[in-house]
């Protein structure tokens, strides 16, 4: 028998050797069994940018679902439904988040692609991540182009019409593409349905295919805190900006109302300024379709052209240069676009003009329907427009307003705004009709003080053809137009000093008296105000004082000699009207006055455009 | 190693570790939060006030003198209702029948044409009302005589009010909850 202690230590040693051998075998087998697949080059920034992108995407998706649940994809409903949604605090917040989130998304995508180029991370075997980033950028631009149209306000409509026009210029397929996008020629209901579907179904479906890969790209090896940190920054930044600045929603889109302020989104301003400067034809087509094609080719082909990551790079420096040049050109042209608009007070910097705003209010007032009719089902649209326009009218006074009248003006504007709002919020038709009548009363009160022009508060009702007034065919026997005794007895009405200073007021004094004379003589439609004799004396007086007007208001009239010639023509013809006889004689003399008016108006170089012609007075 | 190169490049399935879980929590949380904002936005605007009660003119009393017992007349009334961002006018039918002589509101009875079973509109067939959807039948007094209706036709309150200087019969329109035996006025 051997020593038991010796035996035990021997057994222990043997066992230990076996275990060590087995461990060694396992280690080597582990190493040889699983060769790691080639990993794309890792860096610490791109996963974090991808994380921020995912957070931004989550915000867009979540708010997008909410917005789509309260949105009506039709020209009558789009802006109205979004406005209705925004009346709730969460609705305003959700839309602002979606709006600012979309802008941030474009920025982040651009930054992501830039970073991948900068670090050469497009090289094999990292090409899949590069392609995903490029595709994401393309999709995001697609989301933006379709999403811009959905509010269907003036900017959305007119901007999209311009963009579709450019699209149609694409060689071969352009017109087909435009018709595919719009479902016809007009950018109206069919186009809106298509854009909506692309924005909420087709593009999101394509994005879902990318999402798995993006999720992998955002995997970050340096702890979870930086990843959560960038996501938190995105959420906080967007929330704060959205609480401070809501998403814009302008006047309801109207293809018949021009909107020269239409501008593309900020990221397309560079293209906008370029297209403005280039002659149409080949140069424009190159500028329009060259950069996108080049970008697509670069995204697709760069990993094939460039050497793999384990070999010396060939294109790294040129690509870096191209990226810098691209960013500099993009921002330079963008700044140029903004600066040009700022200088010309156009686009974002356009200032409001009283006459245009008033004409816009007038059209919306008509759209609210005749007072004898119930309000139309789409009254929400014009009512909201009147509210928006009255906000712009506050503090914007007519030229010759007196200081004391400004408070009253603001009060009227406020009333206008709140009454327009009541039309939206009131459910009962009878009450809405009362509100509509009050709104028109505010317009009438204000116009009585601030405009000589009469305004039509009610829309014109269609008159059946059978009821149209028939013109008298047999001429009545001719008689003197004016009673000479009355002419001698009466004297012209006094003209206020402020009228004497204002071209517009003097013009209107003459214009309306001439209109009343035409009406009294059966040459114009409507009931004349006052007696023909008084009207004639007032017209003659206005024209006489108007003749001396050049001295009072030189800035309006470029050339004194021209002015005096037109005025003496007018005065001579007005004087000649005194002896007119009814019928053909009066018509000829009226036409001579009318010709004097039209000649002067069409002479050009006056610094205010003329909105009426002699023929308008007869209507 | 040449062997490694020939291996198919499939992604290594990572263990669902703590970091991956946290990512799901963070990004999922952002998605849920944003969806909640959108959800609240829609919820804030859902429903809204809708006119379910209104006193509406039916006909001049003078014209109702011709209305005889056993011959109900059908009238149409129009209600403005909120439809999302729109306010729209919807028409509703009212049956008026004479129950006594005279020109007072009590001389007439009025029923809503909305069938209390499933909300279709009943039609007049001789002296009874028949619902075309599920063949519920009601007698002249509005009581169920056959079919699936849980209760009789819903009566409406009549009043006489002045309109343009003339006495007019007015109806106080009221929507009722349909499908129940008990008659409950709808408030929204």
PDB file of N, CA, C and O in Angstrom, chain A residues 250-307:
ATOM      1  N   UNK A 250     -51.741  79.848 -42.272  1.00  0.00           N
ATOM      2  CA  UNK A 250     -52.183  81.108 -42.878  1.00  0.00           C
ATOM      3  C   UNK A 250     -53.596  81.039 -43.413  1.00  0.00           C
ATOM      4  O   UNK A 250     -54.375  80.146 -43.054  1.00  0.00           O
ATOM      5  N   UNK A 251     -53.904  81.989 -44.281  1.00  0.00           N
ATOM      6  CA  UNK A 251     -55.230  82.044 -44.888  1.00  0.00           C
ATOM      7  C   UNK A 251     -55.485  80.776 -45.683  1.00  0.00           C
ATOM      8  O   UNK A 251     -54.572  80.191 -46.261  1.00  0.00           O
ATOM      9  N   UNK A 252     -56.740  80.385 -45.730  1.00  0.00           N
ATOM     10  CA  UNK A 252     -57.111  79.179 -46.468  1.00  0.00           C
ATOM     11  C   UNK A 252     -56.645  79.287 -47.926  1.00  0.00           C
ATOM     12  O   UNK A 252     -56.746  80.344 -48.542  1.00  0.00           O
ATOM     13  N   UNK A 253     -56.134  78.184 -48.455  1.00  0.00           N
ATOM     14  CA  UNK A 253     -55.616  78.187 -49.821  1.00  0.00           C
ATOM     15  C   UNK A 253     -56.697  78.528 -50.829  1.00  0.00           C
ATOM     16  O   UNK A 253     -57.808  78.028 -50.753  1.00  0.00           O
ATOM     17  N   UNK A 254     -56.342  79.435 -51.740  1.00  0.00           N
ATOM     18  CA  UNK A 254     -57.297  79.847 -52.764  1.00  0.00           C
ATOM     19  C   UNK A 254     -56.526  80.032 -54.075  1.00  0.00           C
ATOM     20  O   UNK A 254     -55.781  80.991 -54.220  1.00  0.00           O
ATOM     21  N   UNK A 255     -56.694  79.095 -55.018  1.00  0.00           N
ATOM     22  CA  UNK A 255     -55.912  79.178 -56.247  1.00  0.00           C
ATOM     23  C   UNK A 255     -56.173  80.474 -57.008  1.00  0.00           C
ATOM     24  O   UNK A 255     -55.334  80.908 -57.796  1.00  0.00           O
ATOM     25  N   UNK A 256     -57.327  81.114 -56.760  1.00  0.00           N
ATOM     26  CA  UNK A 256     -57.661  82.322 -57.493  1.00  0.00           C
ATOM     27  C   UNK A 256     -57.102  83.589 -56.864  1.00  0.00           C
ATOM     28  O   UNK A 256     -57.239  84.673 -57.424  1.00  0.00           O
ATOM     29  N   UNK A 257     -56.515  83.462 -55.684  1.00  0.00           N
ATOM     30  CA  UNK A 257     -55.975  84.647 -55.002  1.00  0.00           C
ATOM     31  C   UNK A 257     -54.457  84.544 -55.010  1.00  0.00           C
ATOM     32  O   UNK A 257     -53.910  83.622 -54.412  1.00  0.00           O
ATOM     33  N   UNK A 258     -53.768  85.469 -55.703  1.00  0.00           N
ATOM     34  CA  UNK A 258     -52.317  85.330 -55.807  1.00  0.00           C
ATOM     35  C   UNK A 258     -51.639  85.418 -54.447  1.00  0.00           C
ATOM     36  O   UNK A 258     -52.172  86.041 -53.517  1.00  0.00           O
ATOM     37  N   UNK A 259     -50.500  84.785 -54.348  1.00  0.00           N
ATOM     38  CA  UNK A 259     -49.742  84.797 -53.085  1.00  0.00           C
ATOM     39  C   UNK A 259     -48.263  84.878 -53.414  1.00  0.00           C
ATOM     40  O   UNK A 259     -47.554  83.879 -53.416  1.00  0.00           O
ATOM     41  N   UNK A 260     -47.802  86.109 -53.740  1.00  0.00           N
ATOM     42  CA  UNK A 260     -46.399  86.237 -54.153  1.00  0.00           C
ATOM     43  C   UNK A 260     -45.421  85.942 -53.022  1.00  0.00           C
ATOM     44  O   UNK A 260     -44.241  85.768 -53.269  1.00  0.00           O
ATOM     45  N   UNK A 261     -45.917  85.885 -51.783  1.00  0.00           N
ATOM     46  CA  UNK A 261     -45.000  85.631 -50.653  1.00  0.00           C
ATOM     47  C   UNK A 261     -44.623  84.163 -50.525  1.00  0.00           C
ATOM     48  O   UNK A 261     -43.886  83.800 -49.629  1.00  0.00           O
ATOM     49  N   UNK A 262     -45.170  83.300 -51.404  1.00  0.00           N
ATOM     50  CA  UNK A 262     -44.902  81.867 -51.271  1.00  0.00           C
ATOM     51  C   UNK A 262     -43.400  81.609 -51.342  1.00  0.00           C
ATOM     52  O   UNK A 262     -42.726  82.072 -52.248  1.00  0.00           O
ATOM     53  N   UNK A 263     -42.887  80.908 -50.352  1.00  0.00           N
ATOM     54  CA  UNK A 263     -41.467  80.546 -50.324  1.00  0.00           C
ATOM     55  C   UNK A 263     -41.370  79.080 -49.926  1.00  0.00           C
ATOM     56  O   UNK A 263     -42.191  78.574 -49.179  1.00  0.00           O
ATOM     57  N   UNK A 264     -40.298  78.400 -50.421  1.00  0.00           N
ATOM     58  CA  UNK A 264     -40.124  77.008 -50.006  1.00  0.00           C
ATOM     59  C   UNK A 264     -39.616  76.921 -48.578  1.00  0.00           C
ATOM     60  O   UNK A 264     -39.323  77.936 -47.950  1.00  0.00           O
ATOM     61  N   UNK A 265     -39.518  75.703 -48.083  1.00  0.00           N
ATOM     62  CA  UNK A 265     -38.938  75.484 -46.753  1.00  0.00           C
ATOM     63  C   UNK A 265     -37.493  75.981 -46.747  1.00  0.00           C
ATOM     64  O   UNK A 265     -36.858  76.094 -47.801  1.00  0.00           O
ATOM     65  N   UNK A 266     -36.970  76.212 -45.553  1.00  0.00           N
ATOM     66  CA  UNK A 266     -35.637  76.814 -45.436  1.00  0.00           C
ATOM     67  C   UNK A 266     -34.584  76.026 -46.186  1.00  0.00           C
ATOM     68  O   UNK A 266     -33.676  76.593 -46.792  1.00  0.00           O
ATOM     69  N   UNK A 267     -34.721  74.682 -46.194  1.00  0.00           N
ATOM     70  CA  UNK A 267     -33.625  73.908 -46.792  1.00  0.00           C
ATOM     71  C   UNK A 267     -33.644  73.967 -48.318  1.00  0.00           C
ATOM     72  O   UNK A 267     -32.705  73.541 -48.972  1.00  0.00           O
ATOM     73  N   UNK A 268     -34.752  74.480 -48.896  1.00  0.00           N
ATOM     74  CA  UNK A 268     -34.827  74.570 -50.349  1.00  0.00           C
ATOM     75  C   UNK A 268     -34.643  76.002 -50.846  1.00  0.00           C
ATOM     76  O   UNK A 268     -34.729  76.267 -52.036  1.00  0.00           O
ATOM     77  N   UNK A 269     -34.366  76.924 -49.890  1.00  0.00           N
ATOM     78  CA  UNK A 269     -34.220  78.332 -50.289  1.00  0.00           C
ATOM     79  C   UNK A 269     -33.054  78.524 -51.253  1.00  0.00           C
ATOM     80  O   UNK A 269     -33.106  79.373 -52.141  1.00  0.00           O
ATOM     81  N   UNK A 270     -31.996  77.717 -51.074  1.00  0.00           N
ATOM     82  CA  UNK A 270     -30.832  77.853 -51.951  1.00  0.00           C
ATOM     83  C   UNK A 270     -31.229  77.543 -53.392  1.00  0.00           C
ATOM     84  O   UNK A 270     -30.858  78.263 -54.315  1.00  0.00           O
ATOM     85  N   UNK A 271     -32.024  76.489 -53.547  1.00  0.00           N
ATOM     86  CA  UNK A 271     -32.480  76.118 -54.887  1.00  0.00           C
ATOM     87  C   UNK A 271     -33.389  77.209 -55.449  1.00  0.00           C
ATOM     88  O   UNK A 271     -33.322  77.561 -56.631  1.00  0.00           O
ATOM     89  N   UNK A 272     -34.212  77.759 -54.562  1.00  0.00           N
ATOM     90  CA  UNK A 272     -35.146  78.815 -54.965  1.00  0.00           C
ATOM     91  C   UNK A 272     -34.405  80.020 -55.538  1.00  0.00           C
ATOM     92  O   UNK A 272     -34.745  80.535 -56.619  1.00  0.00           O
ATOM     93  N   UNK A 273     -33.356  80.442 -54.835  1.00  0.00           N
ATOM     94  CA  UNK A 273     -32.635  81.641 -55.263  1.00  0.00           C
ATOM     95  C   UNK A 273     -31.865  81.363 -56.551  1.00  0.00           C
ATOM     96  O   UNK A 273     -31.724  82.216 -57.423  1.00  0.00           O
ATOM     97  N   UNK A 274     -31.423  80.119 -56.695  1.00  0.00           N
ATOM     98  CA  UNK A 274     -30.703  79.711 -57.902  1.00  0.00           C
ATOM     99  C   UNK A 274     -31.647  79.722 -59.106  1.00  0.00           C
ATOM    100  O   UNK A 274     -31.316  80.250 -60.174  1.00  0.00           O
ATOM    101  N   UNK A 275     -32.833  79.158 -58.917  1.00  0.00           N
ATOM    102  CA  UNK A 275     -33.785  79.069 -60.023  1.00  0.00           C
ATOM    103  C   UNK A 275     -34.273  80.447 -60.446  1.00  0.00           C
ATOM    104  O   UNK A 275     -34.617  80.677 -61.600  1.00  0.00           O
ATOM    105  N   UNK A 276     -34.327  81.354 -59.454  1.00  0.00           N
ATOM    106  CA  UNK A 276     -34.769  82.710 -59.747  1.00  0.00           C
ATOM    107  C   UNK A 276     -33.771  83.402 -60.679  1.00  0.00           C
ATOM    108  O   UNK A 276     -34.132  84.201 -61.529  1.00  0.00           O
ATOM    109  N   UNK A 277     -32.481  83.076 -60.475  1.00  0.00           N
ATOM    110  CA  UNK A 277     -31.437  83.777 -61.213  1.00  0.00           C
ATOM    111  C   UNK A 277     -31.178  83.176 -62.589  1.00  0.00           C
ATOM    112  O   UNK A 277     -30.701  83.854 -63.476  1.00  0.00           O
ATOM    113  N   UNK A 278     -31.500  81.895 -62.743  1.00  0.00           N
ATOM    114  CA  UNK A 278     -31.139  81.222 -63.985  1.00  0.00           C
ATOM    115  C   UNK A 278     -32.206  81.425 -65.053  1.00  0.00           C
ATOM    116  O   UNK A 278     -33.393  81.502 -64.742  1.00  0.00           O
ATOM    117  N   UNK A 279     -31.766  81.486 -66.341  1.00  0.00           N
ATOM    118  CA  UNK A 279     -32.756  81.545 -67.414  1.00  0.00           C
ATOM    119  C   UNK A 279     -33.458  80.188 -67.538  1.00  0.00           C
ATOM    120  O   UNK A 279     -32.857  79.163 -67.243  1.00  0.00           O
ATOM    121  N   UNK A 280     -34.717  80.210 -67.942  1.00  0.00           N
ATOM    122  CA  UNK A 280     -35.436  78.947 -68.029  1.00  0.00           C
ATOM    123  C   UNK A 280     -34.851  78.134 -69.184  1.00  0.00           C
ATOM    124  O   UNK A 280     -34.186  78.661 -70.078  1.00  0.00           O
ATOM    125  N   UNK A 281     -35.105  76.857 -69.158  1.00  0.00           N
ATOM    126  CA  UNK A 281     -34.548  75.983 -70.177  1.00  0.00           C
ATOM    127  C   UNK A 281     -33.516  75.057 -69.576  1.00  0.00           C
ATOM    128  O   UNK A 281     -33.674  74.608 -68.433  1.00  0.00           O
ATOM    129  N   UNK A 282     -32.444  74.832 -70.314  1.00  0.00           N
ATOM    130  CA  UNK A 282     -31.483  73.810 -69.918  1.00  0.00           C
ATOM    131  C   UNK A 282     -30.823  74.154 -68.579  1.00  0.00           C
ATOM    132  O   UNK A 282     -30.668  73.290 -67.709  1.00  0.00           O
ATOM    133  N   UNK A 283     -30.468  75.439 -68.406  1.00  0.00           N
ATOM    134  CA  UNK A 283     -29.780  75.833 -67.176  1.00  0.00           C
ATOM    135  C   UNK A 283     -30.633  75.517 -65.957  1.00  0.00           C
ATOM    136  O   UNK A 283     -30.166  74.967 -64.957  1.00  0.00           O
ATOM    137  N   UNK A 284     -31.926  75.850 -66.053  1.00  0.00           N
ATOM    138  CA  UNK A 284     -32.823  75.590 -64.921  1.00  0.00           C
ATOM    139  C   UNK A 284     -32.961  74.100 -64.683  1.00  0.00           C
ATOM    140  O   UNK A 284     -32.967  73.645 -63.542  1.00  0.00           O
ATOM    141  N   UNK A 285     -33.097  73.356 -65.770  1.00  0.00           N
ATOM    142  CA  UNK A 285     -33.264  71.916 -65.611  1.00  0.00           C
ATOM    143  C   UNK A 285     -32.043  71.305 -64.944  1.00  0.00           C
ATOM    144  O   UNK A 285     -32.168  70.436 -64.083  1.00  0.00           O
ATOM    145  N   UNK A 286     -30.865  71.792 -65.330  1.00  0.00           N
ATOM    146  CA  UNK A 286     -29.639  71.271 -64.722  1.00  0.00           C
ATOM    147  C   UNK A 286     -29.601  71.589 -63.231  1.00  0.00           C
ATOM    148  O   UNK A 286     -29.267  70.742 -62.416  1.00  0.00           O
ATOM    149  N   UNK A 287     -29.963  72.844 -62.891  1.00  0.00           N
ATOM    150  CA  UNK A 287     -29.942  73.252 -61.485  1.00  0.00           C
ATOM    151  C   UNK A 287     -30.967  72.464 -60.682  1.00  0.00           C
ATOM    152  O   UNK A 287     -30.759  72.143 -59.520  1.00  0.00           O
ATOM    153  N   UNK A 288     -32.119  72.166 -61.316  1.00  0.00           N
ATOM    154  CA  UNK A 288     -33.207  71.489 -60.606  1.00  0.00           C
ATOM    155  C   UNK A 288     -32.903  70.019 -60.391  1.00  0.00           C
ATOM    156  O   UNK A 288     -33.058  69.494 -59.296  1.00  0.00           O
ATOM    157  N   UNK A 289     -32.496  69.355 -61.475  1.00  0.00           N
ATOM    158  CA  UNK A 289     -32.409  67.902 -61.403  1.00  0.00           C
ATOM    159  C   UNK A 289     -30.978  67.403 -61.304  1.00  0.00           C
ATOM    160  O   UNK A 289     -30.765  66.251 -60.964  1.00  0.00           O
ATOM    161  N   UNK A 290     -29.993  68.311 -61.544  1.00  0.00           N
ATOM    162  CA  UNK A 290     -28.595  67.910 -61.433  1.00  0.00           C
ATOM    163  C   UNK A 290     -28.209  67.526 -60.014  1.00  0.00           C
ATOM    164  O   UNK A 290     -27.788  66.381 -59.782  1.00  0.00           O
ATOM    165  N   UNK A 291     -28.360  68.448 -59.036  1.00  0.00           N
ATOM    166  CA  UNK A 291     -27.916  68.121 -57.675  1.00  0.00           C
ATOM    167  C   UNK A 291     -28.613  66.889 -57.085  1.00  0.00           C
ATOM    168  O   UNK A 291     -27.926  66.039 -56.512  1.00  0.00           O
ATOM    169  N   UNK A 292     -29.935  66.729 -57.236  1.00  0.00           N
ATOM    170  CA  UNK A 292     -30.543  65.513 -56.685  1.00  0.00           C
ATOM    171  C   UNK A 292     -29.987  64.242 -57.330  1.00  0.00           C
ATOM    172  O   UNK A 292     -29.701  63.259 -56.632  1.00  0.00           O
ATOM    173  N   UNK A 293     -29.793  64.271 -58.662  1.00  0.00           N
ATOM    174  CA  UNK A 293     -29.268  63.099 -59.339  1.00  0.00           C
ATOM    175  C   UNK A 293     -27.856  62.786 -58.863  1.00  0.00           C
ATOM    176  O   UNK A 293     -27.519  61.633 -58.591  1.00  0.00           O
ATOM    177  N   UNK A 294     -27.056  63.856 -58.755  1.00  0.00           N
ATOM    178  CA  UNK A 294     -25.679  63.697 -58.294  1.00  0.00           C
ATOM    179  C   UNK A 294     -25.666  63.104 -56.880  1.00  0.00           C
ATOM    180  O   UNK A 294     -24.880  62.198 -56.572  1.00  0.00           O
ATOM    181  N   UNK A 295     -26.578  63.626 -56.035  1.00  0.00           N
ATOM    182  CA  UNK A 295     -26.645  63.138 -54.653  1.00  0.00           C
ATOM    183  C   UNK A 295     -27.020  61.663 -54.642  1.00  0.00           C
ATOM    184  O   UNK A 295     -26.415  60.861 -53.912  1.00  0.00           O
ATOM    185  N   UNK A 296     -28.012  61.274 -55.436  1.00  0.00           N
ATOM    186  CA  UNK A 296     -28.440  59.875 -55.471  1.00  0.00           C
ATOM    187  C   UNK A 296     -27.299  58.975 -55.961  1.00  0.00           C
ATOM    188  O   UNK A 296     -27.060  57.905 -55.388  1.00  0.00           O
ATOM    189  N   UNK A 297     -26.602  59.434 -56.990  1.00  0.00           N
ATOM    190  CA  UNK A 297     -25.485  58.645 -57.520  1.00  0.00           C
ATOM    191  C   UNK A 297     -24.390  58.488 -56.469  1.00  0.00           C
ATOM    192  O   UNK A 297     -23.817  57.409 -56.303  1.00  0.00           O
ATOM    193  N   UNK A 298     -24.110  59.594 -55.754  1.00  0.00           N
ATOM    194  CA  UNK A 298     -23.086  59.549 -54.717  1.00  0.00           C
ATOM    195  C   UNK A 298     -23.468  58.571 -53.619  1.00  0.00           C
ATOM    196  O   UNK A 298     -22.656  57.751 -53.180  1.00  0.00           O
ATOM    197  N   UNK A 299     -24.733  58.662 -53.180  1.00  0.00           N
ATOM    198  CA  UNK A 299     -25.184  57.782 -52.103  1.00  0.00           C
ATOM    199  C   UNK A 299     -25.074  56.314 -52.537  1.00  0.00           C
ATOM    200  O   UNK A 299     -24.582  55.458 -51.804  1.00  0.00           O
ATOM    201  N   UNK A 300     -25.505  56.069 -53.748  1.00  0.00           N
ATOM    202  CA  UNK A 300     -25.534  54.680 -54.206  1.00  0.00           C
ATOM    203  C   UNK A 300     -24.141  54.150 -54.541  1.00  0.00           C
ATOM    204  O   UNK A 300     -23.803  53.019 -54.190  1.00  0.00           O
ATOM    205  N   UNK A 301     -23.334  54.958 -55.197  1.00  0.00           N
ATOM    206  CA  UNK A 301     -22.118  54.421 -55.794  1.00  0.00           C
ATOM    207  C   UNK A 301     -20.849  54.595 -54.987  1.00  0.00           C
ATOM    208  O   UNK A 301     -19.854  53.894 -55.237  1.00  0.00           O
ATOM    209  N   UNK A 302     -20.844  55.498 -54.006  1.00  0.00           N
ATOM    210  CA  UNK A 302     -19.618  55.826 -53.294  1.00  0.00           C
ATOM    211  C   UNK A 302     -18.926  54.591 -52.694  1.00  0.00           C
ATOM    212  O   UNK A 302     -17.707  54.434 -52.868  1.00  0.00           O
ATOM    213  N   UNK A 303     -19.658  53.687 -52.025  1.00  0.00           N
ATOM    214  CA  UNK A 303     -18.981  52.525 -51.436  1.00  0.00           C
ATOM    215  C   UNK A 303     -18.316  51.644 -52.485  1.00  0.00           C
ATOM    216  O   UNK A 303     -17.342  50.958 -52.178  1.00  0.00           O
ATOM    217  N   UNK A 304     -18.803  51.636 -53.711  1.00  0.00           N
ATOM    218  CA  UNK A 304     -18.190  50.818 -54.751  1.00  0.00           C
ATOM    219  C   UNK A 304     -16.932  51.475 -55.291  1.00  0.00           C
ATOM    220  O   UNK A 304     -15.977  50.788 -55.652  1.00  0.00           O
ATOM    221  N   UNK A 305     -16.974  52.807 -55.384  1.00  0.00           N
ATOM    222  CA  UNK A 305     -15.845  53.517 -55.962  1.00  0.00           C
ATOM    223  C   UNK A 305     -14.685  53.568 -54.983  1.00  0.00           C
ATOM    224  O   UNK A 305     -13.521  53.403 -55.355  1.00  0.00           O
ATOM    225  N   UNK A 306     -15.017  53.767 -53.711  1.00  0.00           N
ATOM    226  CA  UNK A 306     -13.993  53.939 -52.680  1.00  0.00           C
ATOM    227  C   UNK A 306     -13.459  52.578 -52.238  1.00  0.00           C
ATOM    228  O   UNK A 306     -14.195  51.590 -52.246  1.00  0.00           O
ATOM    229  N   UNK A 307     -12.181  52.567 -51.857  1.00  0.00           N
ATOM    230  CA  UNK A 307     -11.580  51.328 -51.366  1.00  0.00           C
ATOM    231  C   UNK A 307     -12.175  50.942 -50.019  1.00  0.00           C
ATOM    232  O   UNK A 307     -12.696  51.798 -49.303  1.00  0.00           O
TER     233      UNK A 307
END
